PDB file of C-alpha atoms in Angstrom:
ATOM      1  CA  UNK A   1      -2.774  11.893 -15.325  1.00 36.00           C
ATOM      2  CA  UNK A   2      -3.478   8.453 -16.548  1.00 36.00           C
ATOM      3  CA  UNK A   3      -7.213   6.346 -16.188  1.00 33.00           C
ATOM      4  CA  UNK A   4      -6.487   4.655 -12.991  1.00 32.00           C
ATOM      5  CA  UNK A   5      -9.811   2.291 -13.543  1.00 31.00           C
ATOM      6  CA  UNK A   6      -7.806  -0.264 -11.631  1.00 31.00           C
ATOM      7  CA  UNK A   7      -8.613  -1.076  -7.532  1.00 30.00           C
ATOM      8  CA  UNK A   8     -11.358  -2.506  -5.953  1.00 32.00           C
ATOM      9  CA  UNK A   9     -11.416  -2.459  -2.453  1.00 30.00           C
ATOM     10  CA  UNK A  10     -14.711  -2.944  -0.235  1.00 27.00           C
ATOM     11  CA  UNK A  11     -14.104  -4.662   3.365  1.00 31.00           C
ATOM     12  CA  UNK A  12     -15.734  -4.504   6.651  1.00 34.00           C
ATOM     13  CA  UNK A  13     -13.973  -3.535   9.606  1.00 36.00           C
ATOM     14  CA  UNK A  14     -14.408  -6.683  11.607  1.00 33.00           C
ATOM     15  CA  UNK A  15     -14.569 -10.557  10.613  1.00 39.00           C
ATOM     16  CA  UNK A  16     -18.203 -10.560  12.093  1.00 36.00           C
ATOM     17  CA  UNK A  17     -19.477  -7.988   9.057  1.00 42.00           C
ATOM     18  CA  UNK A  18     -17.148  -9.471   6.420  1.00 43.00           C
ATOM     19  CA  UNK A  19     -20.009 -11.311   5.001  1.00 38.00           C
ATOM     20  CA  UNK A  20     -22.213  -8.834   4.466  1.00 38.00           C
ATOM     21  CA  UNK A  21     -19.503  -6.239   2.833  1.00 42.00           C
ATOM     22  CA  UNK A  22     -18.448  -8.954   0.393  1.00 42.00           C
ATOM     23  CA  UNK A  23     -22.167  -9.213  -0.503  1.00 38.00           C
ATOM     24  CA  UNK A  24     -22.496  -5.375  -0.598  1.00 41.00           C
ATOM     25  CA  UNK A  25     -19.731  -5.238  -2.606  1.00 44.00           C
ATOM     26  CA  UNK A  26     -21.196  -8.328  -5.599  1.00 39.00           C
ATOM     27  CA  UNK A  27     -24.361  -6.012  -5.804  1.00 35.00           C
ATOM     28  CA  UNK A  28     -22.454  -2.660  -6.388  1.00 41.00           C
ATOM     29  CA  UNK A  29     -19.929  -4.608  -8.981  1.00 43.00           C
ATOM     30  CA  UNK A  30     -22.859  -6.293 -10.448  1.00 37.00           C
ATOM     31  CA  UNK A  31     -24.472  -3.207 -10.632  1.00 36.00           C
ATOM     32  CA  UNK A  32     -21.404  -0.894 -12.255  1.00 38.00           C
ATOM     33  CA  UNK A  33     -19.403  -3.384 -13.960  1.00 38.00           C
ATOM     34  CA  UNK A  34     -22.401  -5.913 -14.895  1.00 35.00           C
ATOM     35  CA  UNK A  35     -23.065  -6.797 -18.217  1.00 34.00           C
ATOM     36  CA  UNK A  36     -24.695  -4.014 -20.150  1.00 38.00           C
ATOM     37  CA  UNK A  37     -25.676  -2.351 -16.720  1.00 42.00           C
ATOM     38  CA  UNK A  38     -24.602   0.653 -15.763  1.00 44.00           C
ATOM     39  CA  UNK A  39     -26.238   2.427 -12.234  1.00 48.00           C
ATOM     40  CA  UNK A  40     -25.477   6.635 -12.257  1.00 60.00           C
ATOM     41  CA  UNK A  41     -23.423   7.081  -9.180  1.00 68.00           C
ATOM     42  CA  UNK A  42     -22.236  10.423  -8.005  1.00 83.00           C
ATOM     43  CA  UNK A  43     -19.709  11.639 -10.356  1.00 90.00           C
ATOM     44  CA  UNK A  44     -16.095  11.912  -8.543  1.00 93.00           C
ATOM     45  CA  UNK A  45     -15.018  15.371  -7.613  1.00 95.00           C
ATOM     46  CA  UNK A  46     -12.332  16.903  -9.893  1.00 95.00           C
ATOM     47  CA  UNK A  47      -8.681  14.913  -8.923  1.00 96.00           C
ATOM     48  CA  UNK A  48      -7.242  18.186  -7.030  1.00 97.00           C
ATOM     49  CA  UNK A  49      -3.646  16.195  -5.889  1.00 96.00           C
ATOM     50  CA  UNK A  50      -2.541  18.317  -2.932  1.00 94.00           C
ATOM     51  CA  UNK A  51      -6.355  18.267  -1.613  1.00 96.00           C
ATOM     52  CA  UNK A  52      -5.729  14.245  -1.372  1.00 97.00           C
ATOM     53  CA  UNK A  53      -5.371  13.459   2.478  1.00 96.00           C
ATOM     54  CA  UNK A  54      -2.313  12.011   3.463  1.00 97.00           C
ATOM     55  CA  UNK A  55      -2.052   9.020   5.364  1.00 97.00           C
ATOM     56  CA  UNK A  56      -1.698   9.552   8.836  1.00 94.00           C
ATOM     57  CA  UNK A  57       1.484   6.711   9.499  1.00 94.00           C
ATOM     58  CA  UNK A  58       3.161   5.171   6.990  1.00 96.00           C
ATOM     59  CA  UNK A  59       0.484   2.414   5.469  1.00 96.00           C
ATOM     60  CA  UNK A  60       1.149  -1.226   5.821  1.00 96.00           C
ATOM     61  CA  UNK A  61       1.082  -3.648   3.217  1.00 96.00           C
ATOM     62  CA  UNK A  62       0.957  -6.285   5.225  1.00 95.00           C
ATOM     63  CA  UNK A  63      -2.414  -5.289   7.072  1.00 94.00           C
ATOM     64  CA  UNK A  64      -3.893  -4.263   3.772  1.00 95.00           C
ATOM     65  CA  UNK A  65      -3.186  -7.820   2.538  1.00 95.00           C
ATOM     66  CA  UNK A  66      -6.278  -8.681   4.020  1.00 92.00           C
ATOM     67  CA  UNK A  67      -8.114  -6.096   2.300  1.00 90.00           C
ATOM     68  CA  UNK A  68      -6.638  -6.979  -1.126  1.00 86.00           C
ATOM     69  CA  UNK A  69      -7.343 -10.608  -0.782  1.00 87.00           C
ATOM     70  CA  UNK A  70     -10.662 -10.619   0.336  1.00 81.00           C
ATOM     71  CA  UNK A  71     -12.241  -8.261  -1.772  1.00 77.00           C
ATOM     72  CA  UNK A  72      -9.702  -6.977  -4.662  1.00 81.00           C
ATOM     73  CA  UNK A  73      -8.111 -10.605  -5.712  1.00 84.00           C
ATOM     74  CA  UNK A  74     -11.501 -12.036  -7.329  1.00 83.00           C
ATOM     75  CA  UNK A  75     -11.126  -9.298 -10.253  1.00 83.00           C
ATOM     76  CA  UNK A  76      -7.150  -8.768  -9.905  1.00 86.00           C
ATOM     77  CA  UNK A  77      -5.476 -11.720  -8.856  1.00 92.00           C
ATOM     78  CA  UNK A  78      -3.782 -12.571  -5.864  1.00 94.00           C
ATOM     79  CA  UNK A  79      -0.435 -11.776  -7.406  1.00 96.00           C
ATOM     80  CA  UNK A  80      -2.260  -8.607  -8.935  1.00 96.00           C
ATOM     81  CA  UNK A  81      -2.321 -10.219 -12.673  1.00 96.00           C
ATOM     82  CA  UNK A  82      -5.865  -9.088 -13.164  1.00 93.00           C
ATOM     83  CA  UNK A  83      -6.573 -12.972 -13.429  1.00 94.00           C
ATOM     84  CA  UNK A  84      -9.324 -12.960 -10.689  1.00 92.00           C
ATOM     85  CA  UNK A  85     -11.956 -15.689 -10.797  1.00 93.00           C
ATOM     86  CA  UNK A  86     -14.338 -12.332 -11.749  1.00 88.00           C
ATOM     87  CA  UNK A  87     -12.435 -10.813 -14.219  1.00 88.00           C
ATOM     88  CA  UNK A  88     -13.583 -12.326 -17.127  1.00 89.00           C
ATOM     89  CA  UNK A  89     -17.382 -11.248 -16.480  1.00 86.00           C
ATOM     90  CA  UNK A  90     -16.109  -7.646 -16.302  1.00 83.00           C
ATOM     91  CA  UNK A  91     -16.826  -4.942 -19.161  1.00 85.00           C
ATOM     92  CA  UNK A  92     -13.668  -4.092 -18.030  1.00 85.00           C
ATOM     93  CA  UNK A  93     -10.388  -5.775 -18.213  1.00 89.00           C
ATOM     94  CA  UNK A  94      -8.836  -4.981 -14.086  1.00 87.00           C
ATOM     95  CA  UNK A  95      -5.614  -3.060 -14.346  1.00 90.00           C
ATOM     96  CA  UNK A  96      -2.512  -5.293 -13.605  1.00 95.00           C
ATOM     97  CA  UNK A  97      -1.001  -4.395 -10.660  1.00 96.00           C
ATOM     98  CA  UNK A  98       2.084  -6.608 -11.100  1.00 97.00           C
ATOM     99  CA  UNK A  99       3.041  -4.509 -14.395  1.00 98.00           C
ATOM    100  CA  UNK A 100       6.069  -2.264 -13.103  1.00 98.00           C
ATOM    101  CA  UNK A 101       6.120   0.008 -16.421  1.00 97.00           C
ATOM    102  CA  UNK A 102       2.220   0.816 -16.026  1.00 96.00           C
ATOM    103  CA  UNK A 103       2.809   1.060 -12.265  1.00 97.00           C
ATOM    104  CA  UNK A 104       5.080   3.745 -12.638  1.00 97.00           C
ATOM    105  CA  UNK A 105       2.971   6.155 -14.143  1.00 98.00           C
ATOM    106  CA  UNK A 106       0.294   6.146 -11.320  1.00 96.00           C
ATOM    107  CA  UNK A 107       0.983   8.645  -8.493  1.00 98.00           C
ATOM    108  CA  UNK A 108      -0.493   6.956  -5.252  1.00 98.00           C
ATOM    109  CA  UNK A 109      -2.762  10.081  -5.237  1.00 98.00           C
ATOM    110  CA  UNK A 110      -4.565   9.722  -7.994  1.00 97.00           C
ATOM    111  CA  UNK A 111      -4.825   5.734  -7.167  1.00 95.00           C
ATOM    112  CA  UNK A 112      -6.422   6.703  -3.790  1.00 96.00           C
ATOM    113  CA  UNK A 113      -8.577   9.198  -5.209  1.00 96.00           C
ATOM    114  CA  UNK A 114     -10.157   6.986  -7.704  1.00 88.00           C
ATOM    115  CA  UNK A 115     -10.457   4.147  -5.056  1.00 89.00           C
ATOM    116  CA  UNK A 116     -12.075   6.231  -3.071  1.00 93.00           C
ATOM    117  CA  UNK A 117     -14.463   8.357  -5.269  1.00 93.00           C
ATOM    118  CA  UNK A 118     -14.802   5.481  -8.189  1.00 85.00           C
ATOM    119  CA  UNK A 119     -13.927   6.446 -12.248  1.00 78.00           C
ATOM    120  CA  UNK A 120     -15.568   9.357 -14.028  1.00 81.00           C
ATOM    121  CA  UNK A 121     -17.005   6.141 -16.520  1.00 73.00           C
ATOM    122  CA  UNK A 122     -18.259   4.293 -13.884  1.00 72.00           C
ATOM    123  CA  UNK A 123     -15.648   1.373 -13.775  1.00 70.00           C
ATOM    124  CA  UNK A 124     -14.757   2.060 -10.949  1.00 71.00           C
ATOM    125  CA  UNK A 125     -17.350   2.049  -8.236  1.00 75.00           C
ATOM    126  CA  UNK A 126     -16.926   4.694  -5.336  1.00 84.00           C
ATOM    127  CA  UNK A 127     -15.629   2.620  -2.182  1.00 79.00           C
ATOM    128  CA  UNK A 128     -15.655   5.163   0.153  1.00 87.00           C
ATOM    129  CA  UNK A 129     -19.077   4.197   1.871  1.00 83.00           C
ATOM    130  CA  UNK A 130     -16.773   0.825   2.687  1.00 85.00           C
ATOM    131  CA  UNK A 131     -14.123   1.529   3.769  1.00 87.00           C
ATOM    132  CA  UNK A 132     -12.379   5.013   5.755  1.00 94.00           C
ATOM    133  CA  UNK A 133      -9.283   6.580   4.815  1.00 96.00           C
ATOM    134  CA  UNK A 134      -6.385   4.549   6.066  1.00 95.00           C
ATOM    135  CA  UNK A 135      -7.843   1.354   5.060  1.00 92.00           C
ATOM    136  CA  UNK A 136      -7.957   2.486   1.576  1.00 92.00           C
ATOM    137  CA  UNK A 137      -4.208   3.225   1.702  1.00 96.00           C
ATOM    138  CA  UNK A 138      -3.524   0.177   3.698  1.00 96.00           C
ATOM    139  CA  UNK A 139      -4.893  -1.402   0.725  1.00 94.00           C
ATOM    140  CA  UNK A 140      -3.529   0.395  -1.788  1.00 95.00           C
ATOM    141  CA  UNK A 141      -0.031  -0.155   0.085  1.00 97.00           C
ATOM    142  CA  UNK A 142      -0.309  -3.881  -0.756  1.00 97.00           C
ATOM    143  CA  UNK A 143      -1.559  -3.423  -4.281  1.00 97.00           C
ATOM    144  CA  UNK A 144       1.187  -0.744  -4.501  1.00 96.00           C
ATOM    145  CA  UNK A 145       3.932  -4.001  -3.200  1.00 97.00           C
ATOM    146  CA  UNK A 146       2.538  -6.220  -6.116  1.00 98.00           C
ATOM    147  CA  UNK A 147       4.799  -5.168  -9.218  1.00 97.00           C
ATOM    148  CA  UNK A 148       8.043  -4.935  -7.002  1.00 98.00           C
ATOM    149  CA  UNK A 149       9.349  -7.268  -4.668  1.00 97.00           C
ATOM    150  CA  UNK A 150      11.997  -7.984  -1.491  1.00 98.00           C
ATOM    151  CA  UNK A 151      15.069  -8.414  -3.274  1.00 98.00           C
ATOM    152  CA  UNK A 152      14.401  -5.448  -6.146  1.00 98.00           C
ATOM    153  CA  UNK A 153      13.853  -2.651  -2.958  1.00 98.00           C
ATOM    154  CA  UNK A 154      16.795  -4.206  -0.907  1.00 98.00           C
ATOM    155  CA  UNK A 155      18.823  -3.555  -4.412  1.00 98.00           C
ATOM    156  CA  UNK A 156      17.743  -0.230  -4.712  1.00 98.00           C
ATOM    157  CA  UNK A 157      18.228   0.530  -0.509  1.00 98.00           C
ATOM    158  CA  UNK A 158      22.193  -0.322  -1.506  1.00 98.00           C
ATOM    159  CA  UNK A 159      22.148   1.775  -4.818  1.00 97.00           C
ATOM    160  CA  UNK A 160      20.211   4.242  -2.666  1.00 97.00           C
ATOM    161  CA  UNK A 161      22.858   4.177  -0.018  1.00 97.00           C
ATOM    162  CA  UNK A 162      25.871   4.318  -2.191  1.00 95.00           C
ATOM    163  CA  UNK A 163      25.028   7.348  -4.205  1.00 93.00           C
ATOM    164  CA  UNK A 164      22.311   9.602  -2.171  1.00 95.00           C
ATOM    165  CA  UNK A 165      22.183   9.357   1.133  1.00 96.00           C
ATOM    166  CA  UNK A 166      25.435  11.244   1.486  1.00 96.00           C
ATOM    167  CA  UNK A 167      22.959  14.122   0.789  1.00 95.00           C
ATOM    168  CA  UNK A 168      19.464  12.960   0.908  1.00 97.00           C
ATOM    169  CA  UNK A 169      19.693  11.539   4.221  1.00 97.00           C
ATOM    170  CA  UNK A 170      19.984   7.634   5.205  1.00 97.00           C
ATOM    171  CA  UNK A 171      16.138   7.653   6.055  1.00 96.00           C
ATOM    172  CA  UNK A 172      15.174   9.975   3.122  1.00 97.00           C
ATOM    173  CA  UNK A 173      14.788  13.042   4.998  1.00 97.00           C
ATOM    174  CA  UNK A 174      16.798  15.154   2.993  1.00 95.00           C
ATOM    175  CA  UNK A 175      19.237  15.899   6.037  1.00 94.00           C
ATOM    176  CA  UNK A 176      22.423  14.004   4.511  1.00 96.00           C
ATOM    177  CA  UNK A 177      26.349  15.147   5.585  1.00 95.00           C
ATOM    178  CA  UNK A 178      27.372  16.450   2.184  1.00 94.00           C
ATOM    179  CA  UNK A 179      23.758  18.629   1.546  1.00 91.00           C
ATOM    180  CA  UNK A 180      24.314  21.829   1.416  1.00 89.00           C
ATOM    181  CA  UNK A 181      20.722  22.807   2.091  1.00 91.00           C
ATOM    182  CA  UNK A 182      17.566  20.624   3.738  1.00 92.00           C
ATOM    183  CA  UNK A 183      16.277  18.962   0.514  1.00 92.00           C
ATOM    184  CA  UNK A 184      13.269  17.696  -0.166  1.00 93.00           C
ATOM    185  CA  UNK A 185      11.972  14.732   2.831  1.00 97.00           C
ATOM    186  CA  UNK A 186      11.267  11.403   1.164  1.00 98.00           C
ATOM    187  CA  UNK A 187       9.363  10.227   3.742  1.00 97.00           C
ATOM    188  CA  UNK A 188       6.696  12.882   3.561  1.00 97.00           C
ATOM    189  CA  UNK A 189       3.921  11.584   2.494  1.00 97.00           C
ATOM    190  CA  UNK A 190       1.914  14.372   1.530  1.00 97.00           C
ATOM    191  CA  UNK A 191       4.627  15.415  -1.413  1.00 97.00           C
ATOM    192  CA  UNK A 192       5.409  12.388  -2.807  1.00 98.00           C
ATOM    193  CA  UNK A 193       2.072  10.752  -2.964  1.00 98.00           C
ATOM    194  CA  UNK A 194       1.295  13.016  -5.576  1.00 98.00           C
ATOM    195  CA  UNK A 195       4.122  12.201  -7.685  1.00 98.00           C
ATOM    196  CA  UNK A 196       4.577   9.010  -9.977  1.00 98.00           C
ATOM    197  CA  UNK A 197       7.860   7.167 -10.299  1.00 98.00           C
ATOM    198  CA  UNK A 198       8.340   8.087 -13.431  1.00 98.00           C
ATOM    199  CA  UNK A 199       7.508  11.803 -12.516  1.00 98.00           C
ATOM    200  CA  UNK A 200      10.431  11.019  -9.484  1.00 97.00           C
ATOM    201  CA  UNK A 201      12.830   9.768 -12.407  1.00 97.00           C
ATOM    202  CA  UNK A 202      11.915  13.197 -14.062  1.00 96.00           C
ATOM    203  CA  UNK A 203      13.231  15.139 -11.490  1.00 95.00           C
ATOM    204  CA  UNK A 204      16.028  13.162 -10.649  1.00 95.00           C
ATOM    205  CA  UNK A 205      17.413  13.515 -14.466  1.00 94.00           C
ATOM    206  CA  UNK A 206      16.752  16.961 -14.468  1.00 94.00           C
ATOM    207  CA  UNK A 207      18.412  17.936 -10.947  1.00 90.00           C
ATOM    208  CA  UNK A 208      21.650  15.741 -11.170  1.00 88.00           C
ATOM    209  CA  UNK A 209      21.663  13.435 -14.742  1.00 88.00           C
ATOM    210  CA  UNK A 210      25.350  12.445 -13.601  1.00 91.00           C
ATOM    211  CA  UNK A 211      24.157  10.834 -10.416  1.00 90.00           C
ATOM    212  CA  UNK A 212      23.399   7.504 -11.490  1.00 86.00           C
ATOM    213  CA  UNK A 213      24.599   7.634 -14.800  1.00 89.00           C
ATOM    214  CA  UNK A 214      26.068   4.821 -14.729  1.00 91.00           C
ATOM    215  CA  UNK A 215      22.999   2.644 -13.355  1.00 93.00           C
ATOM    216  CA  UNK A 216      21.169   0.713 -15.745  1.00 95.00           C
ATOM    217  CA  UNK A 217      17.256   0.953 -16.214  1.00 95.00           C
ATOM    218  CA  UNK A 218      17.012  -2.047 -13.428  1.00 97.00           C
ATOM    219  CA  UNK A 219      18.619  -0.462 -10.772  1.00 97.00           C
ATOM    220  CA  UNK A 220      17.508   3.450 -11.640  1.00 97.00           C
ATOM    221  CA  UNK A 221      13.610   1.565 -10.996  1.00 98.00           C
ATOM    222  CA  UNK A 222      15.083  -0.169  -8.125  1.00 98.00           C
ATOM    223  CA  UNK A 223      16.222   3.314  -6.319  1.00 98.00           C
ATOM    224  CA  UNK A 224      12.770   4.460  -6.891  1.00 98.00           C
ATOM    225  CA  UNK A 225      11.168   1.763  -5.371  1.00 98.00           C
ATOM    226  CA  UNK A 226      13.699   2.095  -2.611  1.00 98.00           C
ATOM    227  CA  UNK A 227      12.995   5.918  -2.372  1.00 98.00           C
ATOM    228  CA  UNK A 228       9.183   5.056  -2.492  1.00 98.00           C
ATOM    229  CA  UNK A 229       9.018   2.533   0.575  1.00 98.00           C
ATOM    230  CA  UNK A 230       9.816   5.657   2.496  1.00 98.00           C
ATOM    231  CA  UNK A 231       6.197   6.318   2.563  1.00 98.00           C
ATOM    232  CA  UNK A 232       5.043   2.964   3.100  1.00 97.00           C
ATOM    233  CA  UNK A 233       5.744  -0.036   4.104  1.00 97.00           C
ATOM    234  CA  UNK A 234       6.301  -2.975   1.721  1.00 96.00           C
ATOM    235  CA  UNK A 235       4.586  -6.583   3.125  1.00 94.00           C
ATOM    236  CA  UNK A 236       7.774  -7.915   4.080  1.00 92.00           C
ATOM    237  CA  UNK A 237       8.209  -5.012   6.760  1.00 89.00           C
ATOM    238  CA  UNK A 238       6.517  -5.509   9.660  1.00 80.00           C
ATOM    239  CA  UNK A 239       4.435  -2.317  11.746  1.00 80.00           C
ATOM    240  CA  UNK A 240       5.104  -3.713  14.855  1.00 77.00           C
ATOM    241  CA  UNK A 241       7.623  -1.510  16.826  1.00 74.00           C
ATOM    242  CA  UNK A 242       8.446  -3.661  19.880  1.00 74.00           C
ATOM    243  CA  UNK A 243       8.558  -1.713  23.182  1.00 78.00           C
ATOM    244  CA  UNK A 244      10.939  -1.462  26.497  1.00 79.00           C
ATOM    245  CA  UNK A 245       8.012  -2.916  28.757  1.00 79.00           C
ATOM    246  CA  UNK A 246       7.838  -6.236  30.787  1.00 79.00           C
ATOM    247  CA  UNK A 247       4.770  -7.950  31.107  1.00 78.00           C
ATOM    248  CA  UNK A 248       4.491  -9.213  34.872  1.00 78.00           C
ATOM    249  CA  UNK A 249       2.209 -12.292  35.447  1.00 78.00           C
ATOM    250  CA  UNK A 250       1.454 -14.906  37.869  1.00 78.00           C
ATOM    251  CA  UNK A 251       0.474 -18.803  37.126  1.00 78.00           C
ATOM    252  CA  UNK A 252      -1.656 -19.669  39.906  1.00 83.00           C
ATOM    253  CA  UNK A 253      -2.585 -24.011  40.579  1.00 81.00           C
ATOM    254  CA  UNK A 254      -6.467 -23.449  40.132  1.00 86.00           C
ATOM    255  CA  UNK A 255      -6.594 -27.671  41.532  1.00 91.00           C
ATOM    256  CA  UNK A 256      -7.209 -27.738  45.117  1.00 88.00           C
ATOM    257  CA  UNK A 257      -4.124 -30.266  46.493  1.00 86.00           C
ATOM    258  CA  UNK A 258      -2.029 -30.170  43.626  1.00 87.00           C
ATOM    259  CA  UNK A 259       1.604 -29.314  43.456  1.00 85.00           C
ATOM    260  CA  UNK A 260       2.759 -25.947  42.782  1.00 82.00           C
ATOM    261  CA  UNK A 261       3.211 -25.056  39.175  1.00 80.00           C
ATOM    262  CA  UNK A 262       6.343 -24.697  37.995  1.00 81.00           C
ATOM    263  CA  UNK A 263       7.657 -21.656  36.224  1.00 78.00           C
ATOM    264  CA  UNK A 264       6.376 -21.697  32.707  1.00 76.00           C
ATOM    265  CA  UNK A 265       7.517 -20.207  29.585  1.00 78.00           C
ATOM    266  CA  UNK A 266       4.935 -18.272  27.880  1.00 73.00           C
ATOM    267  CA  UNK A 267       5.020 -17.440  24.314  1.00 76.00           C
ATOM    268  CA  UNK A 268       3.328 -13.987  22.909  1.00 74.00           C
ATOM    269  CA  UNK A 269       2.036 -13.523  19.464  1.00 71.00           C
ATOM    270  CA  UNK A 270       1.250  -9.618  18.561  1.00 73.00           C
ATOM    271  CA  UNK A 271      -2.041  -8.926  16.008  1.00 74.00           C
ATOM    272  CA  UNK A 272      -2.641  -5.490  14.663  1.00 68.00           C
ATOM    273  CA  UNK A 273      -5.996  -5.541  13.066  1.00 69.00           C
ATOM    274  CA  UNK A 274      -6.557  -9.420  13.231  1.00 66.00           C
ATOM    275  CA  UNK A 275      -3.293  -9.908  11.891  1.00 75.00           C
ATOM    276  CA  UNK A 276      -0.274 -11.629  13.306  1.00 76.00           C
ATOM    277  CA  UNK A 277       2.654  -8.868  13.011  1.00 72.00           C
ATOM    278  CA  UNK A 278       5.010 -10.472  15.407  1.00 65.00           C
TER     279      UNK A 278
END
């Protein structure tokens, strides 16, 4: 598997311990990546892929935004160009998360388990002690979004349409008309976490080379990147999932001798996390 020395992610759960995180998080940098410092931490446990937890929804870029910007985009950029304001007092250089080619030879797996553990070297701090589980893959979801973008996965969703979802299902789970067998589920997370894009291409050469034959590099990427938003959702999806419900309520005229109110239209804003998802 490749070094994956390439996400920092430290954040508090709520805006009232933010603070103190981000300062947590300058000492432990400071500490690790400081210059000509290095502090023994733990070692990481041995990268075991199918031990790696899977997420339990489908992570949201858009609530790990936060997380990214807050505490990864000093080192890597907020467009993931490892051009953060820290960066240049590093030992070393952050990966480049907007790099599709390097991108698709890290297995979201391995990504998590190095976030979450820290690098064997030390450049990577361990930020498990920040942060649980699904906030490191919300995270990693967003720094995941970085190298791709709307228009490439909408591409590939068409491509994807056209030439496998007759068998691989329209939603990826392997359940298509023309299948002649269940095939392997796209959207489970705990299989294809462990597998890189270019480990995906792989297989998809080796099982059928004439599917897609005739699709150039672009648009063989841009099915991957379709297949891989099965497992997560990119930043321009939202997790909101709008319900059947009505919300009764009543304006009452708090002014002693006043008019009646008149019916008012009220307008609802939906947060998950502190942030606005619809």
């Amino acid at each position: 598997m490749p070094s994956l020395a390439w996400l920092k992610i430290i954040a508090g759960n709520l805006p009232t311990n933010r603070l103190l995180m981000s300062a947590c998080a300058a000492i432990v940098c400071g500490l690790v990546l400081g210059a000509g410092q290095v502090v023994a931490q733990a070692p990481p446990p041995p990268y075991v892929p199918e031990e790696v937890p899977a997420p339990a929804s489908k992570p949201s870029a858009l609530l790990g935004a936060t997380l990214y910007q807050q505490n990864c985009a000093p080192c890597h950029g907020q467009q993931g160009a490892g051009d953060g304001p820290q960066a240049a007092t590093l030992d070393v250089s952050p990966k480049r998360l907007d790099d599709a080619v390097a991108m698709r030879e890290i297995a979201p797996a391995a990504a998590f388990h190095q976030a979450k553990y820290g690098s064997e070297s030390g450049a990577m701090p361990a930020f498990s002690i920040f942060l649980n589980d699904e906030q490191i893959w919300q995270a990693l979801a967003y720094a995941w979004s970085l190298h791709t973008s709307e228009e490439i996965v909408t591409a590939g969703s068409e491509l994807y349409a056209e030439s496998c979802a007759a068998c691989h299902g329209a939603t990826g789970q392997g359940d298509g008309p023309d299948a002649e067998e269940q095939l392997g589920d796209f959207t489970d997370a705990k299989a294809m976490n462990v597998r890189s894009l270019r480990e995906l291409d792989d297989g998809w050469r080796a099982a059928h080379a004439e599917i897609g034959a005739d699709l150039n590099e672009d648009d063989r990427w841009a099915v991957l990147d379709a297949v891989r938003s099965f497992t997560y959702l990119p930043p321009w999806q939202s997790p909101f999932e709008p319900g059947a419900g009505v919300i009764d309520g009543q304006i009452v005229q708090g002014t002693a001798g006043a008019d009646p109110l008149a019916p008012q239209e009220v307008s609802l804003m939906a947060y998950m996390s502190f942030t606005p998802v619809a």
